[in-house]
CSV table of C-alpha atoms in Angstrom, one decimal:
chain,number,residue,atom,x,y,z
A,8,MET,CA,0.0,0.0,0.0
A,9,ALA,CA,1.4,3.4,-1.0
A,10,SER,CA,2.3,5.7,1.8
A,11,ARG,CA,0.1,8.7,2.3
A,12,PRO,CA,1.7,11.9,0.8
A,13,PRO,CA,2.9,14.4,3.4
A,14,ASN,CA,0.6,17.3,4.2
A,15,ARG,CA,2.4,20.3,2.8
A,16,ARG,CA,0.0,22.9,4.2
A,17,PRO,CA,2.0,23.5,7.4
A,18,THR,CA,5.1,24.0,5.4
A,19,ARG,CA,3.4,26.5,3.1
A,20,THR,CA,2.0,28.4,6.1
A,21,LEU,CA,5.4,28.5,7.8
A,22,LEU,CA,7.0,29.8,4.6
A,23,ALA,CA,4.4,32.5,4.3
A,24,VAL,CA,5.0,33.5,7.9
A,25,LEU,CA,8.8,33.6,7.2
A,26,VAL,CA,8.3,35.8,4.2
A,27,THR,CA,6.1,38.2,6.2
A,28,ALA,CA,8.5,38.3,9.1
A,29,SER,CA,11.6,38.8,7.0
A,30,VAL,CA,10.0,41.7,5.2
A,31,ALA,CA,8.2,43.3,8.1
A,32,VAL,CA,10.2,42.8,11.2
A,33,PRO,CA,13.7,44.4,10.5
A,34,VAL,CA,12.3,47.8,9.5
A,35,SER,CA,9.9,49.6,11.7
A,36,GLY,CA,6.9,50.9,9.9
A,37,ALA,CA,3.3,51.9,10.4
A,38,ALA,CA,0.2,51.6,8.4
A,39,ARG,CA,-0.3,54.3,5.8
A,40,PRO,CA,-2.0,57.3,7.5
A,41,ALA,CA,-5.6,58.0,6.8
A,42,ALA,CA,-6.1,60.0,3.6
A,43,VAL,CA,-5.8,63.8,4.1
A,44,PRO,CA,-8.2,65.8,1.9
A,45,ALA,CA,-6.5,67.7,-0.9
A,46,PRO,CA,-7.8,69.6,-3.9
A,47,ALA,CA,-7.5,68.2,-7.4
A,48,PRO,CA,-4.3,69.3,-9.1
A,49,THR,CA,-4.2,71.5,-12.2
A,50,ALA,CA,-4.7,69.5,-15.3
A,51,ALA,CA,-1.4,69.2,-17.1
A,52,ALA,CA,-0.7,68.2,-20.7
A,53,PRO,CA,1.8,65.3,-21.2
A,54,LEU,CA,5.4,66.3,-20.9
A,55,ARG,CA,6.2,66.7,-24.6
A,56,ASN,CA,9.2,69.1,-24.4
A,57,ALA,CA,11.7,70.0,-21.8
A,58,THR,CA,12.7,73.5,-22.8
A,59,PRO,CA,13.6,75.8,-19.9
A,60,ALA,CA,10.5,77.9,-20.5
A,61,ALA,CA,8.1,74.9,-20.6
A,62,LEU,CA,9.7,73.4,-17.5
A,63,ALA,CA,9.6,76.7,-15.5
A,64,GLU,CA,5.9,77.1,-16.3
A,65,ARG,CA,5.2,73.5,-15.2
A,66,TYR,CA,7.2,73.9,-12.0
A,67,ALA,CA,5.4,77.1,-11.1
A,68,THR,CA,2.0,75.5,-11.7
A,69,THR,CA,2.8,72.5,-9.6
A,70,ARG,CA,4.1,74.7,-6.8
A,71,HIS,CA,0.7,76.4,-6.6
A,72,ASP,CA,-0.9,73.0,-6.4
A,73,ILE,CA,1.3,72.0,-3.5
A,74,GLU,CA,0.6,75.3,-1.7
A,75,ALA,CA,-3.2,74.6,-2.1
A,76,ALA,CA,-2.8,71.1,-0.7
A,77,GLU,CA,-0.8,72.5,2.2
A,78,ARG,CA,-3.6,75.0,3.1
A,79,THR,CA,-6.1,72.2,2.9
A,80,ALA,CA,-4.0,69.9,5.2
A,81,ALA,CA,-3.6,72.7,7.7
A,82,ALA,CA,-7.3,73.5,7.7
A,83,HIS,CA,-7.9,69.8,8.3
A,84,GLY,CA,-5.6,69.9,11.3
A,85,ASP,CA,-2.9,67.6,9.9
A,86,HIS,CA,0.1,69.8,10.8
A,87,LYS,CA,2.6,67.1,9.9
A,88,ARG,CA,1.3,66.8,6.4
A,89,ALA,CA,1.1,70.6,6.1
A,90,ALA,CA,4.8,71.0,7.2
A,91,ALA,CA,5.9,68.4,4.7
A,92,LEU,CA,4.0,70.2,1.9
A,93,ARG,CA,5.4,73.6,3.0
A,94,ALA,CA,8.9,72.2,2.5
A,95,MET,CA,8.0,70.7,-0.9
A,96,ALA,CA,6.6,74.1,-2.1
A,97,GLY,CA,10.0,75.8,-1.6
A,98,ARG,CA,11.0,78.2,-4.5
A,99,ALA,CA,14.0,76.1,-5.4
A,100,ARG,CA,12.0,72.9,-5.8
A,101,GLN,CA,11.2,71.5,-9.2
A,102,PHE,CA,8.1,69.3,-9.4
A,103,LEU,CA,6.9,68.0,-12.7
A,104,SER,CA,3.7,66.6,-11.1
A,105,PHE,CA,1.9,66.6,-7.8
A,106,ASP,CA,-1.4,65.1,-6.6
A,107,GLY,CA,-2.1,65.4,-2.9
A,108,ARG,CA,-5.1,63.0,-3.0
A,109,ASP,CA,-5.2,59.3,-2.0
A,110,GLY,CA,-2.0,59.4,0.0
A,111,GLY,CA,-0.2,61.6,-2.5
A,112,ARG,CA,1.9,61.3,-5.7
A,113,SER,CA,4.7,63.5,-7.0
A,114,THR,CA,7.6,63.7,-9.4
A,115,GLU,CA,10.5,65.9,-8.6
A,116,VAL,CA,13.5,66.9,-10.7
A,117,TYR,CA,17.1,67.5,-9.3
A,118,GLY,CA,19.3,69.2,-11.8
A,119,ASP,CA,18.6,70.8,-15.2
A,120,LEU,CA,16.3,68.5,-17.1
A,121,SER,CA,16.3,70.7,-20.2
A,122,ARG,CA,20.0,70.0,-20.7
A,123,ALA,CA,20.4,66.5,-19.1
A,124,ARG,CA,22.0,63.8,-21.3
A,125,ARG,CA,22.0,61.2,-18.5
A,126,ILE,CA,18.9,60.8,-16.4
A,127,ALA,CA,18.3,58.6,-13.4
A,128,VAL,CA,14.7,57.9,-12.3
A,129,LEU,CA,14.4,56.7,-8.7
A,130,VAL,CA,11.5,54.4,-7.9
A,131,PRO,CA,11.1,54.1,-4.1
A,132,GLY,CA,10.0,51.2,-1.9
A,133,SER,CA,7.8,50.8,1.1
A,134,ASP,CA,6.9,53.6,3.5
A,135,THR,CA,7.7,56.4,1.2
A,136,GLY,CA,5.2,59.2,1.3
A,137,PHE,CA,5.0,62.9,1.8
A,138,GLU,CA,5.6,62.6,5.6
A,139,THR,CA,8.8,60.6,5.0
A,140,TYR,CA,9.8,62.4,1.8
A,141,GLY,CA,12.9,63.9,3.3
A,142,ARG,CA,14.8,60.7,3.2
A,143,PHE,CA,13.8,60.1,-0.5
A,144,ARG,CA,15.0,63.7,-1.3
A,145,THR,CA,18.2,63.2,0.6
A,146,GLY,CA,19.1,60.1,-1.5
A,147,ALA,CA,18.1,61.9,-4.8
A,148,LEU,CA,20.4,64.8,-3.9
A,149,ALA,CA,23.3,62.5,-3.0
A,150,LEU,CA,22.9,60.7,-6.4
A,151,GLN,CA,22.8,64.0,-8.3
A,152,ARG,CA,26.0,65.2,-6.6
A,153,GLN,CA,27.7,61.9,-7.3
A,154,LEU,CA,26.7,62.1,-11.0
A,155,GLY,CA,28.3,65.5,-11.1
A,156,ARG,CA,31.6,63.8,-10.1
A,157,GLU,CA,31.2,60.9,-12.5
A,158,ALA,CA,29.7,62.4,-15.6
A,159,ASP,CA,31.3,64.6,-18.3
A,160,THR,CA,27.8,65.6,-19.5
A,161,PRO,CA,24.8,67.3,-17.9
A,162,THR,CA,22.7,65.0,-15.6
A,163,ALA,CA,19.4,65.0,-13.8
A,164,VAL,CA,17.8,62.8,-11.2
A,165,VAL,CA,14.0,62.3,-11.1
A,166,ALA,CA,12.4,61.2,-7.8
A,167,TRP,CA,9.3,59.4,-9.0
A,168,LEU,CA,6.8,58.9,-6.2
A,169,GLY,CA,4.1,57.9,-8.6
A,170,TYR,CA,2.3,55.2,-6.6
A,171,ALA,CA,0.9,54.5,-3.2
A,172,THR,CA,3.8,52.6,-1.6
A,173,PRO,CA,2.9,49.8,0.8
A,174,ALA,CA,3.6,50.1,4.5
A,175,THR,CA,6.5,47.8,5.4
A,176,VAL,CA,4.3,46.0,7.9
A,177,SER,CA,1.4,45.1,5.7
A,178,PRO,CA,0.2,42.3,3.4
A,179,GLU,CA,0.7,44.7,0.4
A,180,ALA,CA,4.5,44.6,1.0
A,181,ILE,CA,4.7,40.9,0.2
A,182,THR,CA,2.3,40.8,-2.8
A,183,THR,CA,2.4,42.4,-6.2
A,184,GLY,CA,-0.9,44.3,-6.0
A,185,ARG,CA,0.6,47.8,-5.5
A,186,ALA,CA,3.2,47.1,-8.2
A,187,ASP,CA,0.5,46.0,-10.6
A,188,GLN,CA,-1.3,49.3,-10.1
A,189,ALA,CA,1.9,51.4,-10.3
A,190,ALA,CA,3.5,49.8,-13.5
A,191,PRO,CA,1.2,51.6,-16.0
A,192,GLN,CA,1.9,55.0,-14.4
A,193,LEU,CA,5.7,54.3,-14.5
A,194,ARG,CA,5.5,53.3,-18.2
A,195,GLU,CA,3.5,56.4,-19.0
A,196,PHE,CA,6.0,58.7,-17.3
A,197,ILE,CA,9.0,57.1,-18.9
A,198,GLY,CA,7.2,57.4,-22.3
A,199,GLU,CA,6.7,61.1,-21.8
A,200,LEU,CA,10.3,61.5,-20.6
A,201,SER,CA,11.5,59.7,-23.7
A,202,VAL,CA,9.5,62.1,-25.9
A,203,ALA,CA,10.7,65.2,-24.0
A,204,ARG,CA,14.4,64.1,-24.0
A,205,PRO,CA,14.8,61.7,-26.9
A,206,ALA,CA,18.6,61.9,-27.0
A,207,SER,CA,19.1,61.3,-23.3
A,208,ARG,CA,20.2,58.1,-21.7
A,209,VAL,CA,17.7,57.0,-19.0
A,210,ALA,CA,18.2,54.5,-16.2
A,211,VAL,CA,15.6,53.5,-13.7
A,212,LEU,CA,16.9,52.7,-10.2
A,213,CYS,CA,14.5,50.6,-8.2
A,214,HIS,CA,14.9,50.2,-4.4
A,215,SER,CA,13.3,47.4,-2.3
A,216,TYR,CA,9.6,47.1,-3.2
A,217,GLY,CA,10.2,49.5,-6.0
A,218,SER,CA,12.0,46.7,-7.8
A,219,VAL,CA,8.7,44.8,-8.0
A,220,VAL,CA,7.2,47.9,-9.6
A,221,CYS,CA,10.0,48.2,-12.2
A,222,ALA,CA,9.8,44.5,-13.0
A,223,ARG,CA,6.1,44.8,-13.7
A,224,ALA,CA,6.7,47.8,-16.0
A,225,ALA,CA,10.0,46.5,-17.6
A,226,ALA,CA,8.6,45.3,-20.9
A,227,GLY,CA,7.3,48.8,-21.7
A,228,LEU,CA,10.2,50.9,-20.5
A,229,ALA,CA,12.3,52.6,-23.1
A,230,VAL,CA,15.4,52.9,-20.9
A,231,ALA,CA,19.1,51.8,-21.1
A,232,ASP,CA,19.3,50.3,-17.6
A,233,ILE,CA,17.0,48.8,-15.0
A,234,VAL,CA,18.7,48.5,-11.6
A,235,PHE,CA,17.4,46.5,-8.7
A,236,TYR,CA,19.0,47.2,-5.3
A,237,GLY,CA,17.9,46.1,-1.9
A,238,SER,CA,15.4,43.9,-3.7
A,239,PRO,CA,13.3,41.1,-2.0
A,240,GLY,CA,12.7,39.7,-5.5
A,241,THR,CA,10.9,40.9,-8.6
A,242,GLY,CA,8.1,38.4,-9.1
A,243,TYR,CA,10.0,37.0,-12.1
A,244,ASP,CA,12.3,34.0,-12.3
A,245,SER,CA,14.9,35.6,-14.5
A,246,ALA,CA,16.1,38.9,-16.1
A,247,ALA,CA,15.2,37.4,-19.5
A,248,ALA,CA,11.6,37.0,-18.3
A,249,LEU,CA,11.3,40.8,-18.0
A,250,ARG,CA,11.3,41.0,-21.8
A,251,THR,CA,13.3,44.2,-21.9
A,252,ARG,CA,16.2,45.3,-24.0
A,253,ALA,CA,17.6,47.3,-21.1
A,254,THR,CA,20.6,46.0,-19.2
A,255,VAL,CA,19.3,44.5,-16.0
A,256,TRP,CA,21.5,45.1,-12.9
A,257,ALA,CA,21.2,43.9,-9.3
A,258,GLY,CA,23.1,44.8,-6.1
A,259,ARG,CA,22.8,44.2,-2.4
A,260,GLY,CA,24.8,45.5,0.5
A,261,ALA,CA,26.4,43.1,2.9
A,262,GLY,CA,24.5,44.5,5.8
A,263,ASP,CA,21.0,44.5,4.1
A,264,TRP,CA,18.5,42.4,6.0
A,265,VAL,CA,16.6,41.7,2.7
A,266,ALA,CA,19.2,39.0,2.1
A,267,ASP,CA,17.3,36.9,4.6
A,268,VAL,CA,14.0,37.0,2.8
A,269,PRO,CA,13.0,33.6,1.6
A,270,HIS,CA,13.2,33.8,-2.2
A,271,THR,CA,10.0,31.9,-3.0
A,272,ARG,CA,6.5,32.5,-4.2
A,273,LEU,CA,3.5,30.8,-2.6
A,274,ARG,CA,0.2,30.7,-4.3
A,275,LEU,CA,-2.4,30.9,-1.5
A,276,PRO,CA,-6.2,31.0,-2.0
A,277,PHE,CA,-6.3,34.8,-1.6
A,278,ALA,CA,-3.0,35.9,-3.1
A,279,THR,CA,0.5,35.0,-4.3
A,280,VAL,CA,2.9,35.8,-1.5
A,281,GLY,CA,6.6,36.5,-2.0
A,282,PHE,CA,8.7,37.5,-5.0
A,283,GLY,CA,10.7,34.5,-6.1
A,284,VAL,CA,14.2,34.2,-7.3
A,285,ASP,CA,16.9,36.4,-5.7
A,286,PRO,CA,17.9,39.1,-8.2
A,287,VAL,CA,21.6,38.8,-7.3
A,288,SER,CA,21.7,35.1,-7.9
A,289,ARG,CA,23.3,33.4,-10.9
A,290,GLU,CA,19.9,31.9,-11.6
A,291,PHE,CA,18.3,35.3,-12.1
A,292,GLY,CA,20.9,36.4,-14.6
A,293,ALA,CA,21.3,40.1,-13.9
A,294,ARG,CA,24.6,41.9,-14.0
A,295,VAL,CA,25.6,42.1,-10.3
A,296,PHE,CA,27.4,45.3,-9.1
A,297,PRO,CA,29.3,45.7,-5.9
A,298,ALA,CA,27.1,47.5,-3.3
A,299,GLY,CA,29.5,47.6,-0.3
A,300,ARG,CA,28.8,46.8,3.3
A,301,GLY,CA,25.8,49.1,3.9
A,302,GLY,CA,22.3,48.2,5.1
A,303,HIS,CA,18.9,48.4,3.5
A,304,SER,CA,18.6,52.2,3.7
A,305,ASP,CA,22.3,53.0,2.8
A,306,TYR,CA,22.5,52.6,-1.0
A,307,LEU,CA,22.4,56.3,-1.7
A,308,LYS,CA,24.6,57.3,1.3
A,309,PRO,CA,27.3,59.8,0.3
A,310,GLY,CA,30.7,58.1,-0.1
A,311,SER,CA,29.3,54.6,-0.3
A,312,VAL,CA,30.4,52.0,-2.8
A,313,SER,CA,26.8,51.5,-3.9
A,314,LEU,CA,26.2,55.2,-4.6
A,315,LYS,CA,29.4,55.4,-6.7
A,316,ASN,CA,28.4,52.3,-8.7
A,317,LEU,CA,24.8,53.4,-9.2
A,318,ALA,CA,26.1,56.7,-10.6
A,319,ARG,CA,28.5,54.9,-12.9
A,320,ILE,CA,25.6,52.8,-14.2
A,321,VAL,CA,23.6,56.0,-14.9
A,322,THR,CA,26.5,57.5,-16.8
A,323,GLY,CA,26.9,54.4,-18.9
A,324,ARG,CA,30.1,53.2,-17.4
A,325,ASP,CA,30.9,49.6,-16.3
A,326,THR,CA,31.0,48.8,-12.6
A,327,ALA,CA,31.5,45.1,-12.0
A,328,PRO,CA,32.0,41.7,-13.6
A,329,SER,CA,28.9,40.0,-14.8
A,330,GLY,CA,27.9,36.4,-14.7
A,331,PRO,CA,28.7,33.6,-12.1
A,332,LEU,CA,31.6,35.5,-10.6
A,333,ALA,CA,29.6,38.5,-9.7
A,334,ALA,CA,26.7,36.4,-8.5
A,335,ARG,CA,29.0,34.5,-6.1
A,336,ALA,CA,30.4,37.8,-5.0
A,337,GLY,CA,26.9,39.1,-4.2
A,338,ARG,CA,26.0,36.0,-2.3
A,339,ALA,CA,29.2,36.1,-0.4
A,340,ALA,CA,28.7,39.7,0.5
A,341,ALA,CA,25.2,39.0,1.8
A,342,GLU,CA,26.5,36.1,3.8
A,343,GLU,CA,29.3,38.2,5.3
A,344,GLY,CA,26.7,40.8,6.3
A,345,ARG,CA,24.6,38.3,8.1
A,346,HIS,CA,27.6,37.0,10.1
A,347,ALA,CA,29.4,40.3,10.7
């Protein structure tokens, strides 16, 4: 008589718990705050040209929208949101788009987009919103400064907060739902950017959950490079499965807790949990770049190995060996970080 097959449900449940814990526990986070009322932004035509005059007009219009949202937040009694918006409305800030509704969306430019020949588009991960925008801005500024050191041509960094990022401690952080919603918006923006700056080299730099967004959008992105860093996985088994002509890169700092995330996907009755193959593994097939010894939030830290290599990728310069050697180096770096 054949033996009864083992019951795999406890194993599946355990793995689901491991994925949840690995993503949620190491980084403190809270649920996304309740929606703060905001007026509808000024309707804007697609970004079809990036002349200084056209950009100046767009930045001024968007600034007025941010100021209107700030007044609404203050009247609502949300002083934290109002303070964040007040900073965003500064005269030196350059927002291509802004929408304060439904948690908030924005696209900010660092540098002179009208002249930029190398453009980096930053796609953030979990817990990025207006109240935490300062850290997103700090990273964008650090990258723009590093590009100034690396490039011999004008550059710009675009901080694309074009979707409702999941809270780190939430079911949304371990499923592709938010990424599925965000991917069309990212494709649309990159399409507009390609029309406005057709001769420019564009790279999308995708941090943490942002790598899931970029992977979902990859087949429709007219970019030179797609870069995953601090990624828990992409939801795809290989770089080839992304169906992109872009060079696909992956990097992970030795001190990044995301190395301990189980790289699996579990199809449960209500959702598929987890993001599958490790992007720095040989199996995935990306070009692995050295990311130093930093942690999950350190990739854009001034002076870091990761920042220097991200800037080199944006400028079109090589950074690291590809293939099995680099994959082994990435895994060794992650292992070193776990035991340091």
